[in-house]
Amino acid sequence: MKTYLVALSVLSLGTLWLSAANAKPIETHRGAFAVVELFTSEGCSSCPPADRVLQRLHRDHGAEGERVFVLSFHVDYWNRLGWEDPFSRAEYSQRQRAYAHGFNQRSVYTPQMIVNGRSEFVGSREDQARREVERVLRPDQTAEVGVGLAATAPEDDQPLQVDWRLDRLPGDVVLNVAVVEDGLNIDVPRGENHGQTLRHDGVVRGFQTITPTAKYGSLSIPLPQDLDPAASAVVAFVQDEKTKRIIGAHRISLTTP
């Protein structure tokens, strides 16, 4: 894929680039951010309070225009207890196990919340979650890598095409790209949460991890047929493979023109 530099002055937020794939400017962003990952399950009775914490973080910081990007990864190891979480995937459980290795933990648990790949805690502890988010959003904090994105909702059940750009390319990093959906409600008839209607924001509906070999590129993400583009977004974040620290991130609406 060819990408062309647009002849514009350098802006405070980053550099504008033009994606040849969709003729959209891609601006890289280096502002302070919080990537909040929640490992959760509809089969876990302790998880609904953490789901609500994630919703409130998403709502409160979004209303303030802050760069807080929430991702709800539904793990699959609770599915054996009477209810198969429709949003669960084995690779999300594996992602959590990789974090457990990075944090020197012997096992995984739900609900677990992780902020910027640096701190982990029980996801229902709202005071701690807000402290960790506020700590990484301090005015003196900036991203180590600027990230830019461009994507539009596909038609006819085609995979989502995402163009991405980094303003620098450190070694030993991966680029994670997630499609997340808000406002999902599920009636649970069985398992530990039987009889409840569970509500979720930031549910990861598609996820790809690549090792970038250039500062720009594109990738395809298959989407579920029931995904609502108007309630969805793309989140991309750069992560150190060894330390698991997230060093740059950005989010765009899936329906951004």
PDB file of C-alpha atoms in Angstrom:
ATOM      1  CA  MET A   1       0.000   0.000   0.000  1.00  0.00           C
ATOM      2  CA  LYS A   2       1.354   3.415  -0.953  1.00  0.00           C
ATOM      3  CA  THR A   3       0.922   6.328   1.401  1.00  0.00           C
ATOM      4  CA  TYR A   4       1.612   9.944   0.517  1.00  0.00           C
ATOM      5  CA  LEU A   5       2.773  12.744   2.758  1.00  0.00           C
ATOM      6  CA  VAL A   6       0.414  15.680   2.670  1.00  0.00           C
ATOM      7  CA  ALA A   7       2.160  19.045   2.403  1.00  0.00           C
ATOM      8  CA  LEU A   8       0.811  20.616   5.570  1.00  0.00           C
ATOM      9  CA  SER A   9       2.430  22.335   8.490  1.00  0.00           C
ATOM     10  CA  VAL A  10       3.223  20.214  11.528  1.00  0.00           C
ATOM     11  CA  LEU A  11       0.359  20.289  14.008  1.00  0.00           C
ATOM     12  CA  SER A  12       0.642  20.026  17.766  1.00  0.00           C
ATOM     13  CA  LEU A  13      -1.220  16.700  17.824  1.00  0.00           C
ATOM     14  CA  GLY A  14       0.851  14.947  15.203  1.00  0.00           C
ATOM     15  CA  THR A  15       1.414  14.698  11.486  1.00  0.00           C
ATOM     16  CA  LEU A  16      -1.198  14.349   8.772  1.00  0.00           C
ATOM     17  CA  TRP A  17      -0.766  11.564   6.256  1.00  0.00           C
ATOM     18  CA  LEU A  18      -2.992  10.483   3.381  1.00  0.00           C
ATOM     19  CA  SER A  19      -4.070   6.874   3.164  1.00  0.00           C
ATOM     20  CA  ALA A  20      -4.079   5.673  -0.426  1.00  0.00           C
ATOM     21  CA  ALA A  21      -6.574   2.946   0.453  1.00  0.00           C
ATOM     22  CA  ASN A  22      -9.390   5.295   1.372  1.00  0.00           C
ATOM     23  CA  ALA A  23      -8.029   8.774   0.586  1.00  0.00           C
ATOM     24  CA  LYS A  24      -8.369   9.882   4.190  1.00  0.00           C
ATOM     25  CA  PRO A  25      -5.913  11.943   6.197  1.00  0.00           C
ATOM     26  CA  ILE A  26      -4.378   9.986   9.051  1.00  0.00           C
ATOM     27  CA  GLU A  27      -3.226  12.107  11.950  1.00  0.00           C
ATOM     28  CA  THR A  28      -1.022  10.562  14.604  1.00  0.00           C
ATOM     29  CA  HIS A  29      -1.842  11.365  18.237  1.00  0.00           C
ATOM     30  CA  ARG A  30       0.612  11.502  21.131  1.00  0.00           C
ATOM     31  CA  GLY A  31      -1.591  12.843  23.926  1.00  0.00           C
ATOM     32  CA  ALA A  32      -1.983  11.147  27.294  1.00  0.00           C
ATOM     33  CA  PHE A  33      -4.220   8.075  27.129  1.00  0.00           C
ATOM     34  CA  ALA A  34      -5.596   5.213  29.175  1.00  0.00           C
ATOM     35  CA  VAL A  35      -6.220   1.816  27.621  1.00  0.00           C
ATOM     36  CA  VAL A  36      -8.456   0.026  30.110  1.00  0.00           C
ATOM     37  CA  GLU A  37      -8.772  -3.716  29.509  1.00  0.00           C
ATOM     38  CA  LEU A  38     -11.339  -5.710  31.465  1.00  0.00           C
ATOM     39  CA  PHE A  39     -11.187  -9.493  31.419  1.00  0.00           C
ATOM     40  CA  THR A  40     -14.693 -10.606  32.226  1.00  0.00           C
ATOM     41  CA  SER A  41     -17.336 -13.275  31.586  1.00  0.00           C
ATOM     42  CA  GLU A  42     -21.104 -13.521  31.615  1.00  0.00           C
ATOM     43  CA  GLY A  43     -20.645 -16.843  33.393  1.00  0.00           C
ATOM     44  CA  CYS A  44     -18.944 -15.213  36.389  1.00  0.00           C
ATOM     45  CA  SER A  45     -21.151 -13.857  39.187  1.00  0.00           C
ATOM     46  CA  SER A  46     -18.444 -11.404  40.298  1.00  0.00           C
ATOM     47  CA  CYS A  47     -18.164  -9.787  36.864  1.00  0.00           C
ATOM     48  CA  PRO A  48     -21.323  -7.640  36.450  1.00  0.00           C
ATOM     49  CA  PRO A  49     -20.119  -5.027  39.009  1.00  0.00           C
ATOM     50  CA  ALA A  50     -16.847  -4.710  37.079  1.00  0.00           C
ATOM     51  CA  ASP A  51     -18.755  -4.386  33.800  1.00  0.00           C
ATOM     52  CA  ARG A  52     -20.618  -1.452  35.346  1.00  0.00           C
ATOM     53  CA  VAL A  53     -17.338   0.151  36.486  1.00  0.00           C
ATOM     54  CA  LEU A  54     -16.055  -0.052  32.915  1.00  0.00           C
ATOM     55  CA  GLN A  55     -19.277   1.515  31.649  1.00  0.00           C
ATOM     56  CA  ARG A  56     -18.966   4.427  34.060  1.00  0.00           C
ATOM     57  CA  LEU A  57     -15.317   5.026  33.134  1.00  0.00           C
ATOM     58  CA  HIS A  58     -16.320   5.045  29.473  1.00  0.00           C
ATOM     59  CA  ARG A  59     -19.228   7.409  30.082  1.00  0.00           C
ATOM     60  CA  ASP A  60     -17.533   9.833  32.467  1.00  0.00           C
ATOM     61  CA  HIS A  61     -14.246  10.263  30.651  1.00  0.00           C
ATOM     62  CA  GLY A  62     -15.935  10.277  27.262  1.00  0.00           C
ATOM     63  CA  ALA A  63     -18.133  13.143  28.381  1.00  0.00           C
ATOM     64  CA  GLU A  64     -14.965  15.065  29.277  1.00  0.00           C
ATOM     65  CA  GLY A  65     -13.400  14.329  25.907  1.00  0.00           C
ATOM     66  CA  GLU A  66     -10.507  12.448  27.483  1.00  0.00           C
ATOM     67  CA  ARG A  67      -8.602   9.681  25.735  1.00  0.00           C
ATOM     68  CA  VAL A  68      -9.829   6.727  27.775  1.00  0.00           C
ATOM     69  CA  PHE A  69     -10.256   3.638  25.595  1.00  0.00           C
ATOM     70  CA  VAL A  70     -12.153   0.747  27.194  1.00  0.00           C
ATOM     71  CA  LEU A  71     -11.948  -2.844  25.966  1.00  0.00           C
ATOM     72  CA  SER A  72     -14.000  -5.654  27.432  1.00  0.00           C
ATOM     73  CA  PHE A  73     -12.356  -9.007  26.674  1.00  0.00           C
ATOM     74  CA  HIS A  74     -14.754 -11.879  27.399  1.00  0.00           C
ATOM     75  CA  VAL A  75     -12.805 -15.003  28.328  1.00  0.00           C
ATOM     76  CA  ASP A  76     -14.001 -18.537  27.621  1.00  0.00           C
ATOM     77  CA  TYR A  77     -12.907 -20.527  30.673  1.00  0.00           C
ATOM     78  CA  TRP A  78     -16.200 -19.871  32.494  1.00  0.00           C
ATOM     79  CA  ASN A  79     -18.298 -21.319  29.668  1.00  0.00           C
ATOM     80  CA  ARG A  80     -18.294 -24.802  31.205  1.00  0.00           C
ATOM     81  CA  LEU A  81     -20.447 -23.657  34.136  1.00  0.00           C
ATOM     82  CA  GLY A  82     -23.823 -23.603  32.410  1.00  0.00           C
ATOM     83  CA  TRP A  83     -23.726 -20.508  30.195  1.00  0.00           C
ATOM     84  CA  GLU A  84     -21.610 -19.952  27.096  1.00  0.00           C
ATOM     85  CA  ASP A  85     -20.763 -16.281  26.862  1.00  0.00           C
ATOM     86  CA  PRO A  86     -21.591 -15.258  23.252  1.00  0.00           C
ATOM     87  CA  PHE A  87     -18.754 -12.715  23.219  1.00  0.00           C
ATOM     88  CA  SER A  88     -16.077 -15.057  24.583  1.00  0.00           C
ATOM     89  CA  ARG A  89     -13.080 -16.221  22.571  1.00  0.00           C
ATOM     90  CA  ALA A  90     -10.203 -18.508  23.459  1.00  0.00           C
ATOM     91  CA  GLU A  91      -7.659 -15.952  22.231  1.00  0.00           C
ATOM     92  CA  TYR A  92      -8.910 -13.442  24.810  1.00  0.00           C
ATOM     93  CA  SER A  93      -8.236 -15.984  27.543  1.00  0.00           C
ATOM     94  CA  GLN A  94      -4.781 -16.486  26.072  1.00  0.00           C
ATOM     95  CA  ARG A  95      -4.191 -12.731  26.085  1.00  0.00           C
ATOM     96  CA  GLN A  96      -4.992 -12.679  29.798  1.00  0.00           C
ATOM     97  CA  ARG A  97      -2.606 -15.583  30.419  1.00  0.00           C
ATOM     98  CA  ALA A  98       0.146 -13.628  28.684  1.00  0.00           C
ATOM     99  CA  TYR A  99      -0.511 -10.762  31.080  1.00  0.00           C
ATOM    100  CA  ALA A 100      -0.400 -13.177  34.030  1.00  0.00           C
ATOM    101  CA  HIS A 101       3.058 -14.252  32.898  1.00  0.00           C
ATOM    102  CA  GLY A 102       4.136 -10.612  32.621  1.00  0.00           C
ATOM    103  CA  PHE A 103       2.831  -9.827  36.107  1.00  0.00           C
ATOM    104  CA  ASN A 104       4.426 -13.015  37.561  1.00  0.00           C
ATOM    105  CA  GLN A 105       1.013 -14.412  38.486  1.00  0.00           C
ATOM    106  CA  ARG A 106       0.435 -18.143  38.711  1.00  0.00           C
ATOM    107  CA  SER A 107      -3.167 -18.042  37.514  1.00  0.00           C
ATOM    108  CA  VAL A 108      -5.811 -15.842  35.898  1.00  0.00           C
ATOM    109  CA  TYR A 109      -9.005 -14.516  37.432  1.00  0.00           C
ATOM    110  CA  THR A 110     -12.088 -12.488  36.603  1.00  0.00           C
ATOM    111  CA  PRO A 111     -12.890  -9.701  36.780  1.00  0.00           C
ATOM    112  CA  GLN A 112      -9.410  -8.345  36.134  1.00  0.00           C
ATOM    113  CA  MET A 113      -8.751  -4.789  34.974  1.00  0.00           C
ATOM    114  CA  ILE A 114      -5.448  -3.670  33.448  1.00  0.00           C
ATOM    115  CA  VAL A 115      -4.521  -0.050  32.673  1.00  0.00           C
ATOM    116  CA  ASN A 116      -1.933   0.651  29.961  1.00  0.00           C
ATOM    117  CA  GLY A 117      -0.470  -2.816  30.484  1.00  0.00           C
ATOM    118  CA  ARG A 118       1.217  -1.541  33.658  1.00  0.00           C
ATOM    119  CA  SER A 119      -1.143  -2.039  36.598  1.00  0.00           C
ATOM    120  CA  GLU A 120      -3.670  -4.768  37.323  1.00  0.00           C
ATOM    121  CA  PHE A 121      -6.362  -5.124  39.994  1.00  0.00           C
ATOM    122  CA  VAL A 122      -9.808  -6.531  40.659  1.00  0.00           C
ATOM    123  CA  GLY A 123     -12.048  -4.877  38.094  1.00  0.00           C
ATOM    124  CA  SER A 124     -14.878  -4.048  40.480  1.00  0.00           C
ATOM    125  CA  ARG A 125     -12.645  -1.757  42.578  1.00  0.00           C
ATOM    126  CA  GLU A 126     -13.857   1.512  41.120  1.00  0.00           C
ATOM    127  CA  ASP A 127     -11.787   3.824  43.333  1.00  0.00           C
ATOM    128  CA  GLN A 128      -8.595   2.072  42.273  1.00  0.00           C
ATOM    129  CA  ALA A 129      -9.648   2.077  38.622  1.00  0.00           C
ATOM    130  CA  ARG A 130     -10.228   5.831  38.693  1.00  0.00           C
ATOM    131  CA  ARG A 131      -6.908   6.463  40.430  1.00  0.00           C
ATOM    132  CA  GLU A 132      -5.008   4.459  37.851  1.00  0.00           C
ATOM    133  CA  VAL A 133      -6.760   6.188  34.953  1.00  0.00           C
ATOM    134  CA  GLU A 134      -6.185   9.639  36.415  1.00  0.00           C
ATOM    135  CA  ARG A 135      -2.504   8.818  37.012  1.00  0.00           C
ATOM    136  CA  VAL A 136      -1.835   8.051  33.345  1.00  0.00           C
ATOM    137  CA  LEU A 137      -3.906  11.040  32.172  1.00  0.00           C
ATOM    138  CA  ARG A 138      -1.819  13.627  34.030  1.00  0.00           C
ATOM    139  CA  PRO A 139      -0.920  16.671  31.902  1.00  0.00           C
ATOM    140  CA  ASP A 140       2.766  15.744  32.008  1.00  0.00           C
ATOM    141  CA  GLN A 141       2.073  12.362  30.415  1.00  0.00           C
ATOM    142  CA  THR A 142       2.484  11.816  26.677  1.00  0.00           C
ATOM    143  CA  ALA A 143       2.554   8.728  24.489  1.00  0.00           C
ATOM    144  CA  GLU A 144       5.906   7.335  23.435  1.00  0.00           C
ATOM    145  CA  VAL A 145       4.493   6.529  20.000  1.00  0.00           C
ATOM    146  CA  GLY A 146       1.921   8.524  18.050  1.00  0.00           C
ATOM    147  CA  VAL A 147      -0.851   6.401  16.536  1.00  0.00           C
ATOM    148  CA  GLY A 148      -3.217   7.282  13.681  1.00  0.00           C
ATOM    149  CA  LEU A 149      -6.185   5.377  12.244  1.00  0.00           C
ATOM    150  CA  ALA A 150      -8.629   5.466   9.353  1.00  0.00           C
ATOM    151  CA  ALA A 151     -11.534   3.074   8.749  1.00  0.00           C
ATOM    152  CA  THR A 152     -15.145   3.061   7.628  1.00  0.00           C
ATOM    153  CA  ALA A 153     -17.909   0.541   8.171  1.00  0.00           C
ATOM    154  CA  PRO A 154     -17.798  -2.123   5.425  1.00  0.00           C
ATOM    155  CA  GLU A 155     -20.718  -3.234   3.276  1.00  0.00           C
ATOM    156  CA  ASP A 156     -22.030  -6.699   2.326  1.00  0.00           C
ATOM    157  CA  ASP A 157     -20.437  -8.549   5.232  1.00  0.00           C
ATOM    158  CA  GLN A 158     -16.923  -7.711   4.072  1.00  0.00           C
ATOM    159  CA  PRO A 159     -14.014  -7.536   6.541  1.00  0.00           C
ATOM    160  CA  LEU A 160     -13.211  -4.152   7.995  1.00  0.00           C
ATOM    161  CA  GLN A 161     -10.206  -2.493   6.359  1.00  0.00           C
ATOM    162  CA  VAL A 162      -8.144  -0.445   8.812  1.00  0.00           C
ATOM    163  CA  ASP A 163      -5.315   1.873   7.785  1.00  0.00           C
ATOM    164  CA  TRP A 164      -2.860   2.708  10.550  1.00  0.00           C
ATOM    165  CA  ARG A 165       0.204   4.879  10.991  1.00  0.00           C
ATOM    166  CA  LEU A 166       2.850   5.247  13.699  1.00  0.00           C
ATOM    167  CA  ASP A 167       5.101   8.290  13.986  1.00  0.00           C
ATOM    168  CA  ARG A 168       8.018   6.114  15.081  1.00  0.00           C
ATOM    169  CA  LEU A 169       8.787   2.400  15.113  1.00  0.00           C
ATOM    170  CA  PRO A 170      10.469   1.110  18.269  1.00  0.00           C
ATOM    171  CA  GLY A 171      11.812  -2.414  18.401  1.00  0.00           C
ATOM    172  CA  ASP A 172      10.055  -5.337  20.112  1.00  0.00           C
ATOM    173  CA  VAL A 173       6.536  -3.948  19.815  1.00  0.00           C
ATOM    174  CA  VAL A 174       3.228  -5.242  18.486  1.00  0.00           C
ATOM    175  CA  LEU A 175       0.257  -3.307  17.182  1.00  0.00           C
ATOM    176  CA  ASN A 176      -3.112  -4.423  18.549  1.00  0.00           C
ATOM    177  CA  VAL A 177      -6.247  -3.369  16.677  1.00  0.00           C
ATOM    178  CA  ALA A 178      -9.681  -4.015  18.189  1.00  0.00           C
ATOM    179  CA  VAL A 179     -13.244  -3.395  17.071  1.00  0.00           C
ATOM    180  CA  VAL A 180     -15.333  -2.626  20.157  1.00  0.00           C
ATOM    181  CA  GLU A 181     -19.090  -2.276  20.488  1.00  0.00           C
ATOM    182  CA  ASP A 182     -21.152  -0.427  23.116  1.00  0.00           C
ATOM    183  CA  GLY A 183     -24.687  -0.871  24.410  1.00  0.00           C
ATOM    184  CA  LEU A 184     -24.925  -4.663  24.278  1.00  0.00           C
ATOM    185  CA  ASN A 185     -27.611  -6.269  26.439  1.00  0.00           C
ATOM    186  CA  ILE A 186     -27.872 -10.016  27.037  1.00  0.00           C
ATOM    187  CA  ASP A 187     -30.516 -11.959  28.988  1.00  0.00           C
ATOM    188  CA  VAL A 188     -28.733 -14.822  30.731  1.00  0.00           C
ATOM    189  CA  PRO A 189     -30.966 -17.871  31.304  1.00  0.00           C
ATOM    190  CA  ARG A 190     -28.399 -20.192  32.903  1.00  0.00           C
ATOM    191  CA  GLY A 191     -25.205 -20.241  34.932  1.00  0.00           C
ATOM    192  CA  GLU A 192     -24.124 -18.040  37.832  1.00  0.00           C
ATOM    193  CA  ASN A 193     -25.897 -14.959  36.430  1.00  0.00           C
ATOM    194  CA  HIS A 194     -29.128 -16.703  35.440  1.00  0.00           C
ATOM    195  CA  GLY A 195     -32.164 -14.428  35.315  1.00  0.00           C
ATOM    196  CA  GLN A 196     -30.105 -11.257  34.873  1.00  0.00           C
ATOM    197  CA  THR A 197     -29.889  -8.858  31.964  1.00  0.00           C
ATOM    198  CA  LEU A 198     -26.218  -7.996  31.568  1.00  0.00           C
ATOM    199  CA  ARG A 199     -25.147  -4.751  29.903  1.00  0.00           C
ATOM    200  CA  HIS A 200     -21.767  -4.175  28.315  1.00  0.00           C
ATOM    201  CA  ASP A 201     -19.726  -1.386  26.740  1.00  0.00           C
ATOM    202  CA  GLY A 202     -16.455  -1.722  24.859  1.00  0.00           C
ATOM    203  CA  VAL A 203     -17.000  -5.385  24.015  1.00  0.00           C
ATOM    204  CA  VAL A 204     -14.201  -6.628  21.769  1.00  0.00           C
ATOM    205  CA  ARG A 205     -15.913  -8.068  18.658  1.00  0.00           C
ATOM    206  CA  GLY A 206     -12.811  -8.355  16.485  1.00  0.00           C
ATOM    207  CA  PHE A 207      -9.117  -8.330  17.303  1.00  0.00           C
ATOM    208  CA  GLN A 208      -5.845  -8.510  15.385  1.00  0.00           C
ATOM    209  CA  THR A 209      -2.238  -8.339  16.560  1.00  0.00           C
ATOM    210  CA  ILE A 210       0.587  -7.720  14.122  1.00  0.00           C
ATOM    211  CA  THR A 211       4.294  -6.996  14.339  1.00  0.00           C
ATOM    212  CA  PRO A 212       4.762  -3.748  12.407  1.00  0.00           C
ATOM    213  CA  THR A 213       7.747  -3.658  10.069  1.00  0.00           C
ATOM    214  CA  ALA A 214       7.010  -0.165   8.758  1.00  0.00           C
ATOM    215  CA  LYS A 215       5.449   3.000  10.116  1.00  0.00           C
ATOM    216  CA  TYR A 216       2.238   2.509   8.169  1.00  0.00           C
ATOM    217  CA  GLY A 217       0.096  -0.269   6.788  1.00  0.00           C
ATOM    218  CA  SER A 218      -3.368  -1.758   6.639  1.00  0.00           C
ATOM    219  CA  LEU A 219      -5.101  -4.865   7.901  1.00  0.00           C
ATOM    220  CA  SER A 220      -8.446  -6.647   7.655  1.00  0.00           C
ATOM    221  CA  ILE A 221     -10.646  -7.598  10.596  1.00  0.00           C
ATOM    222  CA  PRO A 222     -13.631  -9.939  10.093  1.00  0.00           C
ATOM    223  CA  LEU A 223     -16.745  -8.603  11.829  1.00  0.00           C
ATOM    224  CA  PRO A 224     -19.727 -10.479  13.276  1.00  0.00           C
ATOM    225  CA  GLN A 225     -22.920 -10.103  11.274  1.00  0.00           C
ATOM    226  CA  ASP A 226     -24.842  -8.643  14.218  1.00  0.00           C
ATOM    227  CA  LEU A 227     -22.360  -5.809  14.860  1.00  0.00           C
ATOM    228  CA  ASP A 228     -23.925  -2.321  14.917  1.00  0.00           C
ATOM    229  CA  PRO A 229     -21.464   0.078  13.210  1.00  0.00           C
ATOM    230  CA  ALA A 230     -23.150   3.104  14.790  1.00  0.00           C
ATOM    231  CA  ALA A 231     -22.296   1.736  18.252  1.00  0.00           C
ATOM    232  CA  SER A 232     -18.787   0.596  17.376  1.00  0.00           C
ATOM    233  CA  ALA A 233     -15.252   1.960  17.254  1.00  0.00           C
ATOM    234  CA  VAL A 234     -11.724   0.939  16.333  1.00  0.00           C
ATOM    235  CA  VAL A 235      -9.015   1.056  19.001  1.00  0.00           C
ATOM    236  CA  ALA A 236      -5.355   0.593  18.100  1.00  0.00           C
ATOM    237  CA  PHE A 237      -2.534   0.431  20.620  1.00  0.00           C
ATOM    238  CA  VAL A 238       1.193  -0.215  20.501  1.00  0.00           C
ATOM    239  CA  GLN A 239       2.497  -2.621  23.128  1.00  0.00           C
ATOM    240  CA  ASP A 240       5.970  -3.630  24.219  1.00  0.00           C
ATOM    241  CA  GLU A 241       6.165  -7.403  23.732  1.00  0.00           C
ATOM    242  CA  LYS A 242       8.442  -7.995  26.714  1.00  0.00           C
ATOM    243  CA  THR A 243       7.092  -5.661  29.396  1.00  0.00           C
ATOM    244  CA  LYS A 244       3.447  -5.519  28.143  1.00  0.00           C
ATOM    245  CA  ARG A 245       3.496  -1.719  28.590  1.00  0.00           C
ATOM    246  CA  ILE A 246       1.199   0.109  26.184  1.00  0.00           C
ATOM    247  CA  ILE A 247       3.122   3.052  24.762  1.00  0.00           C
ATOM    248  CA  GLY A 248       0.698   4.609  22.281  1.00  0.00           C
ATOM    249  CA  ALA A 249      -2.994   4.407  21.425  1.00  0.00           C
ATOM    250  CA  HIS A 250      -5.827   5.975  19.478  1.00  0.00           C
ATOM    251  CA  ARG A 251      -9.545   5.396  18.899  1.00  0.00           C
ATOM    252  CA  ILE A 252     -11.925   6.351  16.104  1.00  0.00           C
ATOM    253  CA  SER A 253     -15.610   5.791  15.510  1.00  0.00           C
ATOM    254  CA  LEU A 254     -16.320   3.050  13.007  1.00  0.00           C
ATOM    255  CA  THR A 255     -18.657   5.400  11.157  1.00  0.00           C
ATOM    256  CA  THR A 256     -16.182   8.294  10.966  1.00  0.00           C
ATOM    257  CA  PRO A 257     -16.460   9.612   7.395  1.00  0.00           C
TER     258      PRO A 257
END
